Coordinates of C-alpha atoms in Angstrom, one line a residue:
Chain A
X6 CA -25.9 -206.3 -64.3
X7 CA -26.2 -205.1 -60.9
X8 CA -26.6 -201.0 -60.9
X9 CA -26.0 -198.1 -57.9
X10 CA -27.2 -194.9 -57.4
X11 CA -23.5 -192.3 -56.9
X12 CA -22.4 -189.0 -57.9
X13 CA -20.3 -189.0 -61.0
X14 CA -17.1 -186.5 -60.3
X15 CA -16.0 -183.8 -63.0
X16 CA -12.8 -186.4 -64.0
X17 CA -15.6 -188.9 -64.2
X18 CA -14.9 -191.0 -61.3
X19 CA -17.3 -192.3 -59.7
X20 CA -18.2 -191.6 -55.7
X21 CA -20.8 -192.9 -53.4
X22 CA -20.5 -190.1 -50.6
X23 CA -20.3 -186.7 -51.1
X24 CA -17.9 -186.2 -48.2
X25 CA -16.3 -182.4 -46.9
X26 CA -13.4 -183.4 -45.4
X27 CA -10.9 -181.0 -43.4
X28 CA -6.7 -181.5 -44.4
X29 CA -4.0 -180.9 -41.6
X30 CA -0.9 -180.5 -43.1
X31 CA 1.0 -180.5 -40.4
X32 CA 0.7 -181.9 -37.1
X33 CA 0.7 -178.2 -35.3
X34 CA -3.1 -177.4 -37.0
X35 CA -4.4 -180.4 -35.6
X36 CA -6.6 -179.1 -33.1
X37 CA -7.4 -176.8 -35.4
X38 CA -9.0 -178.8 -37.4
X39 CA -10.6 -181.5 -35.2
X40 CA -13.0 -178.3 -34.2
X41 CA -13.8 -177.3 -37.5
X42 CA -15.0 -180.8 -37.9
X43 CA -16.7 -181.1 -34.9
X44 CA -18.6 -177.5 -35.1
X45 CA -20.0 -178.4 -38.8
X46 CA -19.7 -182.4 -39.2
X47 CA -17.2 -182.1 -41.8
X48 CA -14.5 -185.0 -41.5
X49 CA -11.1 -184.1 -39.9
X50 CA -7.7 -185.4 -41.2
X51 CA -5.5 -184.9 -38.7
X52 CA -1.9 -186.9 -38.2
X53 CA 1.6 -186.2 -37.0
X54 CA 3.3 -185.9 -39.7
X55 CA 4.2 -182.5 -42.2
X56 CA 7.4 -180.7 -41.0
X57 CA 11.3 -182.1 -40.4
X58 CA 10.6 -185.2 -42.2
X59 CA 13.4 -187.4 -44.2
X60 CA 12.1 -186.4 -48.4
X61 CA 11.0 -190.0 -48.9
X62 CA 8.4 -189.9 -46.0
X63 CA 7.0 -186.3 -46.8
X64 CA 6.5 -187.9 -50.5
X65 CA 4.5 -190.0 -49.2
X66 CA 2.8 -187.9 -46.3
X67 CA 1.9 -185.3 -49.1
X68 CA 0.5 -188.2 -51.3
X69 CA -1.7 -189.6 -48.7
X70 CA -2.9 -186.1 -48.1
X71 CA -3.4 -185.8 -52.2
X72 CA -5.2 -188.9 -53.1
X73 CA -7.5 -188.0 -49.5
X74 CA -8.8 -185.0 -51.0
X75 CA -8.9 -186.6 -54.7
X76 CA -11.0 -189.5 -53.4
X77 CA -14.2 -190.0 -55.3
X78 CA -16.1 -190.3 -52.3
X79 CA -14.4 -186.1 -51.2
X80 CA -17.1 -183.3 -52.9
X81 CA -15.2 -180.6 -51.4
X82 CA -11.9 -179.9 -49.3
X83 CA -10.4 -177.3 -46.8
X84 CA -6.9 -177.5 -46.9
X85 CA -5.7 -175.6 -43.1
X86 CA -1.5 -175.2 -42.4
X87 CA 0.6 -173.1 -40.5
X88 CA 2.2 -171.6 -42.9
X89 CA 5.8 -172.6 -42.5
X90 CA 5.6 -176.3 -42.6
X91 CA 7.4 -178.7 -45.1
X92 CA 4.6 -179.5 -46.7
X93 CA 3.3 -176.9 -49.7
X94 CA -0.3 -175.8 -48.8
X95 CA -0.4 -174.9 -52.6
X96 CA 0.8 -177.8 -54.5
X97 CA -1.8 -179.9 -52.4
X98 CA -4.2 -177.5 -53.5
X99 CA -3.6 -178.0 -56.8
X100 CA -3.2 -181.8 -56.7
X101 CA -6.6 -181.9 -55.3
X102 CA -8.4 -178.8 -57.7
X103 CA -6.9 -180.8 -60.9
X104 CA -9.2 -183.5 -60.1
X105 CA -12.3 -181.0 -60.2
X106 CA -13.1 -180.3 -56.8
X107 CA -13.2 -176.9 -54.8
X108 CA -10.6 -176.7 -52.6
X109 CA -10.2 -173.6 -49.8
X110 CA -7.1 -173.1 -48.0
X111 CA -6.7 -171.7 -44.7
X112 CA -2.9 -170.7 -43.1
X113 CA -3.4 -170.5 -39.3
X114 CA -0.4 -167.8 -39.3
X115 CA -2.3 -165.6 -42.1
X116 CA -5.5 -165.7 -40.1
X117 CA -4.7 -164.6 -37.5
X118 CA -4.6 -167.4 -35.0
X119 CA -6.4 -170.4 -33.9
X120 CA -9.9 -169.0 -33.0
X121 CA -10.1 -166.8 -36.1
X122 CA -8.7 -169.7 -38.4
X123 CA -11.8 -171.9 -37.1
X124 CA -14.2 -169.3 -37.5
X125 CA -13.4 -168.6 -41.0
X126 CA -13.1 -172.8 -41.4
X127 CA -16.8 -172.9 -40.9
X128 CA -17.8 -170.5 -43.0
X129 CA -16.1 -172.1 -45.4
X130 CA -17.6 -175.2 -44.7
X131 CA -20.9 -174.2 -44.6
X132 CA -20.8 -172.9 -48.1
X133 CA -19.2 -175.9 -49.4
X134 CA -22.1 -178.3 -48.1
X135 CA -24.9 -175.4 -49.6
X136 CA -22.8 -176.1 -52.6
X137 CA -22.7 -180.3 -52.3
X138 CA -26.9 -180.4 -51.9
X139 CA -26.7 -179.4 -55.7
X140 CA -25.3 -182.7 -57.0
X141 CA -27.5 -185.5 -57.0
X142 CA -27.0 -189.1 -57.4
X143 CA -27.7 -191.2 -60.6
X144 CA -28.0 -194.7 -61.6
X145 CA -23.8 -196.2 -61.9
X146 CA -22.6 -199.7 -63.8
X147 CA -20.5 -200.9 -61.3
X148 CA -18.0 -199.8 -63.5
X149 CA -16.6 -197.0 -60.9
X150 CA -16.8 -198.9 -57.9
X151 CA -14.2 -199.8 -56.2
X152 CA -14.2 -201.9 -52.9
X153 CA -11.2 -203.0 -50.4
X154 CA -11.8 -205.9 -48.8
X155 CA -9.3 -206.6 -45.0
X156 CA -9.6 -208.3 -42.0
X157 CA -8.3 -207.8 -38.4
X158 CA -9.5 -208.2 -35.1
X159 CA -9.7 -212.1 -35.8
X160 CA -10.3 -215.2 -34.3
X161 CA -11.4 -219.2 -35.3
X162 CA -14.6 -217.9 -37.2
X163 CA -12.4 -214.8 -39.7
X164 CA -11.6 -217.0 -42.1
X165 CA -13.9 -219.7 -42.5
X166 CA -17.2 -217.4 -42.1
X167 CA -16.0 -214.0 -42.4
X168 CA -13.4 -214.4 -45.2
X169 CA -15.3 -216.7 -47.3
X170 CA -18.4 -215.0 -47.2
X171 CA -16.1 -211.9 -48.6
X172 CA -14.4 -214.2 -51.3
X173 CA -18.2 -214.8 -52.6
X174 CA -18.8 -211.5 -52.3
X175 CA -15.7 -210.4 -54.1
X176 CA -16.6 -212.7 -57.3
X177 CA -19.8 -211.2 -57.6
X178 CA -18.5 -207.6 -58.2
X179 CA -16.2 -208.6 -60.4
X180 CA -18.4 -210.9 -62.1
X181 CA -20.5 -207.3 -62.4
X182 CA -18.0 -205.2 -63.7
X183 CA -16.5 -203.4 -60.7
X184 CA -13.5 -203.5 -58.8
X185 CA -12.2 -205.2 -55.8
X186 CA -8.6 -204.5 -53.9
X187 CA -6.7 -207.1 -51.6
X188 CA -3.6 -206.5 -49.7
X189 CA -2.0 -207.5 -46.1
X190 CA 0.6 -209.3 -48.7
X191 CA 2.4 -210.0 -44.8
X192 CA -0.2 -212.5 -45.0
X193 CA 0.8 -213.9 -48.5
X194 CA 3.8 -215.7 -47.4
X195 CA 2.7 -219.5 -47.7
X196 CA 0.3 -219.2 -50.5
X197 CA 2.4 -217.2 -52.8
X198 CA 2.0 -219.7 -55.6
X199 CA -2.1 -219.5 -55.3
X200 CA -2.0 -216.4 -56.0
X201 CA 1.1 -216.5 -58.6
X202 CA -1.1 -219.1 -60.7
X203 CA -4.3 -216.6 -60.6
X204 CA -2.6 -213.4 -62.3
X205 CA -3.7 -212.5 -65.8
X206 CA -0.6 -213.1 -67.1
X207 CA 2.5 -215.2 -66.1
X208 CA 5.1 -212.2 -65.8
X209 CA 2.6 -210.6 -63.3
X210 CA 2.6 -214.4 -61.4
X211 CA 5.9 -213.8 -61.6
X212 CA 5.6 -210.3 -60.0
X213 CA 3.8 -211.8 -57.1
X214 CA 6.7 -214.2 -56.4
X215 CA 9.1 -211.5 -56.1
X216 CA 7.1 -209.6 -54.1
X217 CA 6.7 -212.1 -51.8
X218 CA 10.4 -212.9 -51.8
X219 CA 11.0 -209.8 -50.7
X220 CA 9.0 -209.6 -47.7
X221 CA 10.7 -213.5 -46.8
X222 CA 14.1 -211.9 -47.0
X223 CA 13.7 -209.0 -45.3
X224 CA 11.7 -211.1 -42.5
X225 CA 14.9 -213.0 -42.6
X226 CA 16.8 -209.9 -42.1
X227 CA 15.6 -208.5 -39.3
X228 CA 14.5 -211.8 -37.3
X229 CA 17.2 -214.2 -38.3
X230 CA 14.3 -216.9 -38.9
X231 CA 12.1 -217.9 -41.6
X232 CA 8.5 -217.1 -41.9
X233 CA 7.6 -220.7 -41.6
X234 CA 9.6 -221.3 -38.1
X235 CA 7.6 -218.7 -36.0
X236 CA 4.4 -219.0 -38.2
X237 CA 1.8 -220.0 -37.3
X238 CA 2.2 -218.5 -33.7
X239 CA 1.1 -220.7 -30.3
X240 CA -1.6 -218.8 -30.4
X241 CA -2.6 -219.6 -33.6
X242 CA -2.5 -222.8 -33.4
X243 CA -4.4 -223.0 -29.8
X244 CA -7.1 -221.9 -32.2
X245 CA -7.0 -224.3 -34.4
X246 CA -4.8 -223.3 -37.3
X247 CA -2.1 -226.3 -38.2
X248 CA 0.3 -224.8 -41.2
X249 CA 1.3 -221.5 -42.7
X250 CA -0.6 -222.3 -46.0
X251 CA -3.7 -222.6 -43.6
X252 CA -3.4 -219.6 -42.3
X253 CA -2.7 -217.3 -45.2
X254 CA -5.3 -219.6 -47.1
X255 CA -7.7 -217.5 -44.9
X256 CA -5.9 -214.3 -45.4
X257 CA -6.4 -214.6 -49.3
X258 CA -9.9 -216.1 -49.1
X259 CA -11.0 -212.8 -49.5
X260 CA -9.7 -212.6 -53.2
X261 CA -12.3 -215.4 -53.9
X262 CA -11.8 -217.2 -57.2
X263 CA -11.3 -214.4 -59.7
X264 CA -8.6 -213.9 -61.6
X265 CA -6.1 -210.6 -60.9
X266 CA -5.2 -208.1 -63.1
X267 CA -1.6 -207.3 -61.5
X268 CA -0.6 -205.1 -58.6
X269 CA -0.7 -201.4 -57.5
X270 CA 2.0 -199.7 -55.9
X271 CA 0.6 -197.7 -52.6
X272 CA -1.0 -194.4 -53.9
X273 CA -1.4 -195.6 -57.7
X274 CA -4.9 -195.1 -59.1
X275 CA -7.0 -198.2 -60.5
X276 CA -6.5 -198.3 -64.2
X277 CA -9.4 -200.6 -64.9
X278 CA -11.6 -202.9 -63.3
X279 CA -11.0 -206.1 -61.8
X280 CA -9.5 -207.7 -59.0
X281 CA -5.9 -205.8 -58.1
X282 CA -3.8 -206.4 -55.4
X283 CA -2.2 -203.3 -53.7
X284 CA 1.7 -203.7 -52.6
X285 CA 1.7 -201.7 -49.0
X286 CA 3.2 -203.1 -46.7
X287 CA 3.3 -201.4 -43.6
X288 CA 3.0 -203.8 -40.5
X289 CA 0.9 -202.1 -38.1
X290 CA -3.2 -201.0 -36.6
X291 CA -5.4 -201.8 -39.7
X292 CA -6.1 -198.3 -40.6
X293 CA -2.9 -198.5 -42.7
X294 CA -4.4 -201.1 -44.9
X295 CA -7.9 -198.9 -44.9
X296 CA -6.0 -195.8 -45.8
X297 CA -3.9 -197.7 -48.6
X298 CA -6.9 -198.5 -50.4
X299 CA -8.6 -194.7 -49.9
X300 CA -5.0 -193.7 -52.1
X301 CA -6.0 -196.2 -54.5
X302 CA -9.7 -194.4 -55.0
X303 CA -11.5 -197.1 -53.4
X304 CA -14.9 -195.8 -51.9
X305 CA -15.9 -198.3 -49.7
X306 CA -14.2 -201.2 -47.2
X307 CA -15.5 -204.5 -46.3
X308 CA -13.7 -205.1 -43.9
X309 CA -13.9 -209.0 -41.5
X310 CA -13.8 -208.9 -37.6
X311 CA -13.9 -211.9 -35.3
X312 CA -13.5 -210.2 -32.2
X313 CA -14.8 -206.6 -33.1
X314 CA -13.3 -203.1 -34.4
X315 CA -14.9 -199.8 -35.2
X316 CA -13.1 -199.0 -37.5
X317 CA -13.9 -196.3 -40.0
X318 CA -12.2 -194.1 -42.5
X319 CA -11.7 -190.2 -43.2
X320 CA -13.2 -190.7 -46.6
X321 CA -14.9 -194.5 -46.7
X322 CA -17.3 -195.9 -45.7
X323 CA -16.2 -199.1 -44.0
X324 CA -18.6 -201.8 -43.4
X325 CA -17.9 -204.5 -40.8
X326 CA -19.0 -208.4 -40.9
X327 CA -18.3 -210.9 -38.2
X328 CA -18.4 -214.3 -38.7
X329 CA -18.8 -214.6 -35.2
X330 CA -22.0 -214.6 -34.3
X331 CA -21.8 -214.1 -30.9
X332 CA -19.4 -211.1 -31.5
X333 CA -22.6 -210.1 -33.9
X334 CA -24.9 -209.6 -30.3
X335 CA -22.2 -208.0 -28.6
X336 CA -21.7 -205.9 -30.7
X337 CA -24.0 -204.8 -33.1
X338 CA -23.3 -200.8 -32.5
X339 CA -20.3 -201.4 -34.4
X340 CA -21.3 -204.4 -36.7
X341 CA -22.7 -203.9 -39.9
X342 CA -23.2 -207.4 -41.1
X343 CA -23.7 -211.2 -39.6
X344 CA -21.9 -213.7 -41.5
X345 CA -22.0 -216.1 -38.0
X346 CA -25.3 -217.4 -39.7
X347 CA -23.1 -219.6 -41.8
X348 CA -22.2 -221.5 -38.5
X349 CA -25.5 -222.2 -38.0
X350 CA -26.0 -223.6 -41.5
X351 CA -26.4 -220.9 -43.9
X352 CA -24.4 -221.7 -47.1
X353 CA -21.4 -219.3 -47.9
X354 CA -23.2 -218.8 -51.2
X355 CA -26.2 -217.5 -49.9
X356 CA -24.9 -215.2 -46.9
X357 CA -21.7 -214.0 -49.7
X358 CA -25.1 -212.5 -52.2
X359 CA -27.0 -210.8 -49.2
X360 CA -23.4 -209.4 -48.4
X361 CA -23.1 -208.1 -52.0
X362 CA -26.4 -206.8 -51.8
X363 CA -25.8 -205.1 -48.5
X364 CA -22.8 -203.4 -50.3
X365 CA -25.1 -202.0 -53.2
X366 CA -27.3 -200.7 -51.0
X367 CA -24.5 -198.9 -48.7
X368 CA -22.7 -197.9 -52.5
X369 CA -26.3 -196.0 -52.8
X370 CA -26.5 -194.4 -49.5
X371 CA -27.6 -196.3 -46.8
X372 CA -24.9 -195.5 -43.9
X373 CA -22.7 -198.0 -41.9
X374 CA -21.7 -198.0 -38.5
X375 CA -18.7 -196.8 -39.0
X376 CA -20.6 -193.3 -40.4
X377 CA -23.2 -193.3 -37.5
X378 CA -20.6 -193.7 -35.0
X379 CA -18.4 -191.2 -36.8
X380 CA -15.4 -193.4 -36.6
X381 CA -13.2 -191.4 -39.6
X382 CA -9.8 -192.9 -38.6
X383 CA -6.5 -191.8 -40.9
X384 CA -3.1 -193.4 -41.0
X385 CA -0.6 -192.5 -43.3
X386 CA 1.2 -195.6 -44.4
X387 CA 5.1 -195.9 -45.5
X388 CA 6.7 -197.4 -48.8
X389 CA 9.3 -199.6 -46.9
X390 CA 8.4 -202.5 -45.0
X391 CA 8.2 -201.4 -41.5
X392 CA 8.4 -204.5 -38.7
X393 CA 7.5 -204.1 -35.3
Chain B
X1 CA -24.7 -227.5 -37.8
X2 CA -21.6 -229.2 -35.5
X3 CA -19.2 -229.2 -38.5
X4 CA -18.8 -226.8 -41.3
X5 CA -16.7 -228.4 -45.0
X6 CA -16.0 -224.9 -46.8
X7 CA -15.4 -226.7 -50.1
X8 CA -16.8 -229.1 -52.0
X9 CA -13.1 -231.2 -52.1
X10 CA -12.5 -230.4 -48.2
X11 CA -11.3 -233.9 -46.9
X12 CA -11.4 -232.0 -43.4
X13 CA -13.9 -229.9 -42.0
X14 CA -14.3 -227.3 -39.2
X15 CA -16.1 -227.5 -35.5
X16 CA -18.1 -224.7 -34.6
X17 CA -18.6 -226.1 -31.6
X18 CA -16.7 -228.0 -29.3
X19 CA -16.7 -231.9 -30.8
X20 CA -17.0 -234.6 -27.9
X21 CA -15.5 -238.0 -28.6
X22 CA -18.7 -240.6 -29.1
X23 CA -20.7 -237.9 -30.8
X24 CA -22.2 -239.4 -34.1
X25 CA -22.3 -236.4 -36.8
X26 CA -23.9 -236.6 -40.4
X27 CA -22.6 -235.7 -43.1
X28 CA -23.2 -236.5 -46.9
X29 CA -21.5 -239.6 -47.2
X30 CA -23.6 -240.7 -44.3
X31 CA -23.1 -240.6 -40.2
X32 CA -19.6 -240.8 -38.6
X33 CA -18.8 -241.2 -35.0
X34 CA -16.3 -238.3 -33.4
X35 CA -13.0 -240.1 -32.3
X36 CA -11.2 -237.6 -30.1
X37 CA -12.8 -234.4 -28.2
X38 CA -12.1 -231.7 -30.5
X39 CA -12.1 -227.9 -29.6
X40 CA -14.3 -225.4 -31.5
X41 CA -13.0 -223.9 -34.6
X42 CA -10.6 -227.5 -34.8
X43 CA -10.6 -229.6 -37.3
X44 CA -12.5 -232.9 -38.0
X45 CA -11.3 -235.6 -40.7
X46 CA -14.4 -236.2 -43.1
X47 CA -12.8 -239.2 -44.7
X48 CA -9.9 -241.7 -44.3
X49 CA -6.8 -239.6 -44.8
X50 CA -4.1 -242.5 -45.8
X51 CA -0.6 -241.6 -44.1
X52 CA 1.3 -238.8 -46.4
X53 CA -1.6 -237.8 -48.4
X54 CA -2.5 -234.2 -48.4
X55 CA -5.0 -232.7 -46.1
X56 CA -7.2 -230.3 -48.2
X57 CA -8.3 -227.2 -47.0
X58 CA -10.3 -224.7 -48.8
X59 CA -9.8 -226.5 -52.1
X60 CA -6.2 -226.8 -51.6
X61 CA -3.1 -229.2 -49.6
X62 CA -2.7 -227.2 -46.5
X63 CA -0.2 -230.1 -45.1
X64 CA 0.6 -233.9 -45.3
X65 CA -0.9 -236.6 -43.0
X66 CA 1.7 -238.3 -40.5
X67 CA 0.0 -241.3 -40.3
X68 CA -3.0 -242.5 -41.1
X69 CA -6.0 -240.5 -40.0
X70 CA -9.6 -242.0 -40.0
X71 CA -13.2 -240.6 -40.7
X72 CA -13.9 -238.6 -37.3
X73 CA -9.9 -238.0 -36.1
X74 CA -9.0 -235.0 -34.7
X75 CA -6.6 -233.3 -37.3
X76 CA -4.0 -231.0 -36.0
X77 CA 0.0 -230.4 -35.7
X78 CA 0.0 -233.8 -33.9
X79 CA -0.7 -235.9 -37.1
X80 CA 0.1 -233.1 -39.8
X81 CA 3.1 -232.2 -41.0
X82 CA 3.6 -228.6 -41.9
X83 CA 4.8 -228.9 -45.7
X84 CA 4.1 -225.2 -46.7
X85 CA 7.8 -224.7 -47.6
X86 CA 7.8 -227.5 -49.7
X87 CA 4.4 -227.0 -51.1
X88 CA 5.4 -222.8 -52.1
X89 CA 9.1 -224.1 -53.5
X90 CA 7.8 -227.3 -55.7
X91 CA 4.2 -225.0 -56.9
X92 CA 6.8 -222.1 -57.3
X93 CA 9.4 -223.9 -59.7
X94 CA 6.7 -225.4 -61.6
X95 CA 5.0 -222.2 -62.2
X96 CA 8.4 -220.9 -63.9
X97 CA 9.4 -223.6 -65.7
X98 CA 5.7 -223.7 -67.2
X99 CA 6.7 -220.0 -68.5
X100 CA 2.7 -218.6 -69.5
X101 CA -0.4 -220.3 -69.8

């Protein structure tokens, strides 16, 4: 069994950063804390959400916010408000504390102002990464590992060398005792009953056909047309994609051939390992997705780009593979991983292990380009389907 | 590599480059001739694909042949139909009538 070297968290979870990241809680502080982050390299959360919301979206503003600061991957956290926002500095705080990690709050109204909150914010900072140099990593099962796996940015080469390399990649954590999270269910539509067939159980197959009923019907609803008539788009097909089941054959691809334990509802925690699938499904730029699996305590992305992205996360690491080689050359200051060598004859197999490796080795420390580069994006995603 | 067959039971399999009609290609069940020019990340029949069987794609029917395609055809919405309806709703009622494993 395959082994990493993390920090085990006082709740016993297991992280492979040890991250100080800065909260916003409302949209006013943002600046605020954007130059608390950039004076000490601790990692902003800023977004535009926190005050005059409708109750359902704070819920879920306030539980992004929470399960930020709770990740594994978060030693320490500086909560900064205003201090007359909709969201509770205090019940954030104590979200994040009851998981075991210091927590400091800041109100930009008690401080005194902008300057003097972002004075104090470093100083707070600084003490917390004296503080974080004190825990040391240790040899891990793969027991607390827990790995997204997305695509976006794609072209021809996403699914057949970027997606199955994943897939092979994906079977070998589980196959090592750790867990891996799928979701982009838009892109279940058309192979709902591949999936259905590989739950544990047949009520949770069943799950997964509801699920995906739900998002045919309320595609129905809002475009008066079936999934299947606009599906796969001119554009797909220009690049070579004939049917729906085709093209969310690639989606899913990424799953591999393990079998799934059920699915997570956006913001519930794994409960054991295994393959899960997590229910968000907000239409939109892929840092929803990213951020949906950060709720669910995953500490690293592997995320598949044809074309190129540089996307990061506020508490991830997110590693990036191409199947493109081309896009590899181009880009390389944003790429992490070349899975375009399968093109030139490299079997899936053998270029889906040096990927797992790779993944070990980033689980232990070594950065991705997403971490050089800084790229820490945030998006707070929304419970109801959302089309654009 | 001209073509890449992602699995084993793939009756199709991908270009990664751009496929010219006349160009002979290997492949394990020996050399085939390219029929049609076909574009880069298109696909290539592998084997004779009798009309209304099912064109598999990553282990699994991804549509049904029109007509007959041979060894070295170009495979696309021009001689596959797009069954993916059919194929969720039959796989779908079958799963719930089998009622657990």
């Amino acid at each position: 069994m395959s082994t990493i070297s993390a920090y085990r968290r006082a709740n016993d979870s297991v992280g492979i950063r040890n991250y100080i990241i800065v909260i916003s809680t409302v949209s006013c502080v943002n600046t605020v804390v954007s130059k608390i982050g950039l004076h000490t390299g601790a990692i902003p959360i800023t977004h535009e959400q926190g005050c005059v919301e409708f109750e359902d979206d704070h819920r879920q503003t306030v539980l992004a916010l929470m399960r930020a600061g709770q990740n594994p991957n978060v030693y320490g956290v500086i909560v900064v408000g205003l201090g007359c926002e909709q969201t509770s500095s205090k019940d954030l705080i104590e979200a994040i504390e009851s998981f075991g990690k210091p927590v400091k709050s800041l109100l930009v109204q008690q401080e005194g102002g902008s300057p003097e909150t972002i004075a104090k914010g470093i100083e707070l900072v600084r003490q917390l990464q004296k503080e974080s140099t004190e825990v040391i990593r240790e040899t891990e099962s793969l027991a607390g590992l827990v790995v997204g796996v997305q695509c976006g940015g794609s072209d021809w080469t996403t699914a057949i060398s970027g997606n199955t390399v994943i897939g092979r990649m994906t079977d070998l954590v589980i196959e090592n005792g750790g867990t891996v999270l799928m979701s982009e269910v838009f892109g279940f539509p058309g192979s709902e009953h591949i999936v259905a067939e590989r739950m544990i159980t047949h009520e949770k197959g069943v799950e997964v056909l509801k699920m995906v009923e739900e998002l045919r019907n309320d595609f129905l609803n809002d475009h008066g047309q079936t999934i299947e008539k606009i599906n796969p788009t001119e554009g797909n097909k220009a690049g070579g994609i004939t049917t729906l089941v085709e093209k969310s054959m690639g989606n899913i691809k990424k799953m591999g051939s393990s079998r799934i334990e059920g699915i997570l509802k956006l913001g519930e925690q794994v409960p054991y390992p295994g393959l899960w699938i997590v229910d968000a499904r907000v239409q939109g730029p892929d840092q929803f997705g990213t951020t949906g699996f950060a709720m669910a305590g995953a500490n690293v992305t592997v995320f598949s780009t044809g074309r190129g992205t540089p996307i990061g996360n506020a508490v991830m690491p997110v590693i990036k593979i191409t199947g493109n080689p081309k896009a590899y050359k181009r880009l390389e200051s944003i790429l992490d991983f070349n899975a375009g060598t399968v093109l030139e004859g490299k079997t899936i197999d053998s270029t889906g292990k040096e990927l797992y490796e790779f993944l070990l080795e980033v689980a232990s420390g070594k950065q991705t380009k997403s971490e050089i580069n800084e790229s820490f994006e945030f998006a707070i995603p929304r419970e109801k389907a959302r089309l654009t | 590599m001209n073509v890449i067959q992602i699995e084993e039971r793939d009756n199709i399999g991908v270009a990664t480059q751009t496929l010219k009609k006349g160009d002979v290609l290997k492949h394990k069940n020996g050399e085939f001739t390219v029929l049609e020019t076909i574009p880069i990340g298109h696909k290539v029949a592998l084997e004779l694909i009798p009309k209304n069987e099912f064109i598999i794609k990553y282990n699994v029917p991804i549509g049904r042949a029109k007509v007959d395609i041979q060894l070295g055809d170009y495979v696309h919405t021009h001689n596959v139909e797009d069954v993916t309806e059919e194929l969720c709703n039959k796989n779908k009622e079958l799963f719930l009538v089998k009622g657990g494993k």
